[in-house]
GROMACS .gro file of C-alpha atoms in nm:
model
  128
    1UNK     CA    1  -1.918  -1.716   1.552
    2UNK     CA    2  -1.750  -1.576   1.236
    3UNK     CA    3  -1.389  -1.612   1.346
    4UNK     CA    4  -1.314  -1.237   1.344
    5UNK     CA    5  -1.019  -1.166   1.572
    6UNK     CA    6  -0.919  -0.813   1.470
    7UNK     CA    7  -1.113  -0.511   1.351
    8UNK     CA    8  -0.899  -0.261   1.162
    9UNK     CA    9  -1.024   0.092   1.096
   10UNK     CA   10  -0.888   0.413   0.948
   11UNK     CA   11  -0.992   0.621   1.250
   12UNK     CA   12  -0.735   0.889   1.323
   13UNK     CA   13  -0.873   1.070   1.626
   14UNK     CA   14  -1.164   1.112   1.865
   15UNK     CA   15  -1.475   1.285   1.735
   16UNK     CA   16  -1.668   1.558   1.917
   17UNK     CA   17  -1.702   1.489   2.287
   18UNK     CA   18  -1.595   1.125   2.271
   19UNK     CA   19  -1.346   1.027   2.539
   20UNK     CA   20  -1.249   0.700   2.375
   21UNK     CA   21  -1.262   0.544   2.030
   22UNK     CA   22  -1.604   0.393   1.966
   23UNK     CA   23  -1.467   0.083   1.790
   24UNK     CA   24  -1.235   0.016   2.087
   25UNK     CA   25  -1.535   0.027   2.320
   26UNK     CA   26  -1.732  -0.213   2.100
   27UNK     CA   27  -1.443  -0.459   2.079
   28UNK     CA   28  -1.409  -0.457   2.459
   29UNK     CA   29  -1.770  -0.573   2.486
   30UNK     CA   30  -1.686  -0.880   2.278
   31UNK     CA   31  -1.411  -0.981   2.521
   32UNK     CA   32  -1.052  -1.098   2.502
   33UNK     CA   33  -1.101  -1.290   2.177
   34UNK     CA   34  -1.107  -0.973   1.967
   35UNK     CA   35  -0.892  -0.665   1.938
   36UNK     CA   36  -0.897  -0.334   1.755
   37UNK     CA   37  -0.614  -0.219   1.531
   38UNK     CA   38  -0.594   0.154   1.450
   39UNK     CA   39  -0.283   0.198   1.232
   40UNK     CA   40  -0.358   0.565   1.155
   41UNK     CA   41  -0.438   0.670   1.513
   42UNK     CA   42  -0.287   1.014   1.587
   43UNK     CA   43  -0.079   1.005   1.267
   44UNK     CA   44   0.015   1.330   1.093
   45UNK     CA   45  -0.269   1.412   0.854
   46UNK     CA   46  -0.057   1.567   0.581
   47UNK     CA   47   0.191   1.281   0.587
   48UNK     CA   48  -0.092   1.028   0.548
   49UNK     CA   49  -0.238   1.209   0.247
   50UNK     CA   50   0.107   1.255   0.092
   51UNK     CA   51   0.175   0.883   0.132
   52UNK     CA   52  -0.147   0.796  -0.054
   53UNK     CA   53  -0.061   1.035  -0.335
   54UNK     CA   54   0.302   0.919  -0.351
   55UNK     CA   55   0.183   0.558  -0.380
   56UNK     CA   56  -0.035   0.646  -0.678
   57UNK     CA   57  -0.384   0.603  -0.534
   58UNK     CA   58  -0.657   0.780  -0.729
   59UNK     CA   59  -0.906   0.922  -0.483
   60UNK     CA   60  -1.214   1.132  -0.550
   61UNK     CA   61  -1.429   1.341  -0.319
   62UNK     CA   62  -1.771   1.178  -0.295
   63UNK     CA   63  -1.934   1.406  -0.037
   64UNK     CA   64  -1.834   1.746   0.099
   65UNK     CA   65  -1.976   1.984   0.359
   66UNK     CA   66  -1.984   2.357   0.393
   67UNK     CA   67  -1.842   2.592   0.508
   68UNK     CA   68  -1.515   2.452   0.374
   69UNK     CA   69  -1.629   2.303   0.044
   70UNK     CA   70  -1.887   2.362  -0.224
   71UNK     CA   71  -2.034   2.131  -0.487
   72UNK     CA   72  -1.738   2.180  -0.721
   73UNK     CA   73  -1.536   1.947  -0.495
   74UNK     CA   74  -1.765   1.649  -0.560
   75UNK     CA   75  -1.597   1.413  -0.807
   76UNK     CA   76  -1.278   1.619  -0.783
   77UNK     CA   77  -0.957   1.421  -0.748
   78UNK     CA   78  -0.783   1.436  -0.414
   79UNK     CA   79  -0.451   1.523  -0.572
   80UNK     CA   80  -0.159   1.754  -0.491
   81UNK     CA   81  -0.360   2.061  -0.596
   82UNK     CA   82  -0.657   1.962  -0.378
   83UNK     CA   83  -0.421   1.903  -0.087
   84UNK     CA   84  -0.278   2.253  -0.134
   85UNK     CA   85  -0.628   2.399  -0.162
   86UNK     CA   86  -0.727   2.233   0.165
   87UNK     CA   87  -0.413   2.366   0.333
   88UNK     CA   88  -0.507   2.713   0.206
   89UNK     CA   89  -0.854   2.673   0.360
   90UNK     CA   90  -0.694   2.584   0.692
   91UNK     CA   91  -0.452   2.876   0.665
   92UNK     CA   92  -0.739   3.122   0.607
   93UNK     CA   93  -0.895   3.007   0.931
   94UNK     CA   94  -1.251   3.053   1.050
   95UNK     CA   95  -1.460   3.366   1.057
   96UNK     CA   96  -1.579   3.509   1.387
   97UNK     CA   97  -1.931   3.395   1.299
   98UNK     CA   98  -1.813   3.038   1.233
   99UNK     CA   99  -1.625   3.030   1.563
  100UNK     CA  100  -1.931   3.162   1.748
  101UNK     CA  101  -2.143   2.888   1.586
  102UNK     CA  102  -1.901   2.627   1.719
  103UNK     CA  103  -1.754   2.526   1.384
  104UNK     CA  104  -1.417   2.358   1.424
  105UNK     CA  105  -1.127   2.414   1.182
  106UNK     CA  106  -1.100   2.189   0.879
  107UNK     CA  107  -0.936   1.856   0.958
  108UNK     CA  108  -0.706   1.782   0.664
  109UNK     CA  109  -0.826   1.419   0.654
  110UNK     CA  110  -1.192   1.502   0.712
  111UNK     CA  111  -1.205   1.335   1.052
  112UNK     CA  112  -1.494   1.556   1.162
  113UNK     CA  113  -1.702   1.459   0.859
  114UNK     CA  114  -1.601   1.756   0.645
  115UNK     CA  115  -1.566   1.527   0.344
  116UNK     CA  116  -1.575   1.167   0.234
  117UNK     CA  117  -1.372   1.008  -0.043
  118UNK     CA  118  -1.366   0.701  -0.259
  119UNK     CA  119  -1.053   0.531  -0.386
  120UNK     CA  120  -1.110   0.441  -0.751
  121UNK     CA  121  -0.764   0.320  -0.852
  122UNK     CA  122  -0.425   0.243  -0.707
  123UNK     CA  123  -0.138  -0.001  -0.685
  124UNK     CA  124  -0.351  -0.267  -0.513
  125UNK     CA  125  -0.619  -0.268  -0.786
  126UNK     CA  126  -0.602  -0.511  -1.076
  127UNK     CA  127  -0.821  -0.286  -1.289
  128UNK     CA  128  -0.991   0.052  -1.260
   0.00000   0.00000   0.00000
């Protein structure tokens, strides 16, 4: 009806107990006239973030979740220092209590909903 042939998402991995990507499943229901493109699927998280920073994108944290982040991360730039801080969080690991509560380790790209970001400037933008 609208001429959409491809749906492209930034999904990088399966979430929770999912066995397949949800968008893939939805596209299959439409039929052979549509396909799903997942350019970041299973890509190295650190390399993806480094590429964004190397390209000059300005990204801010718009929402964060505990136990990994506190309110000081909201509006913080996702820059080289933030990347290092997130790697430090991963390196510290989880507490026994967090493991017992079923908390998974921090995904560097927030694929389990640990954080959300907003790109506010970059090489593709005409103005900020």
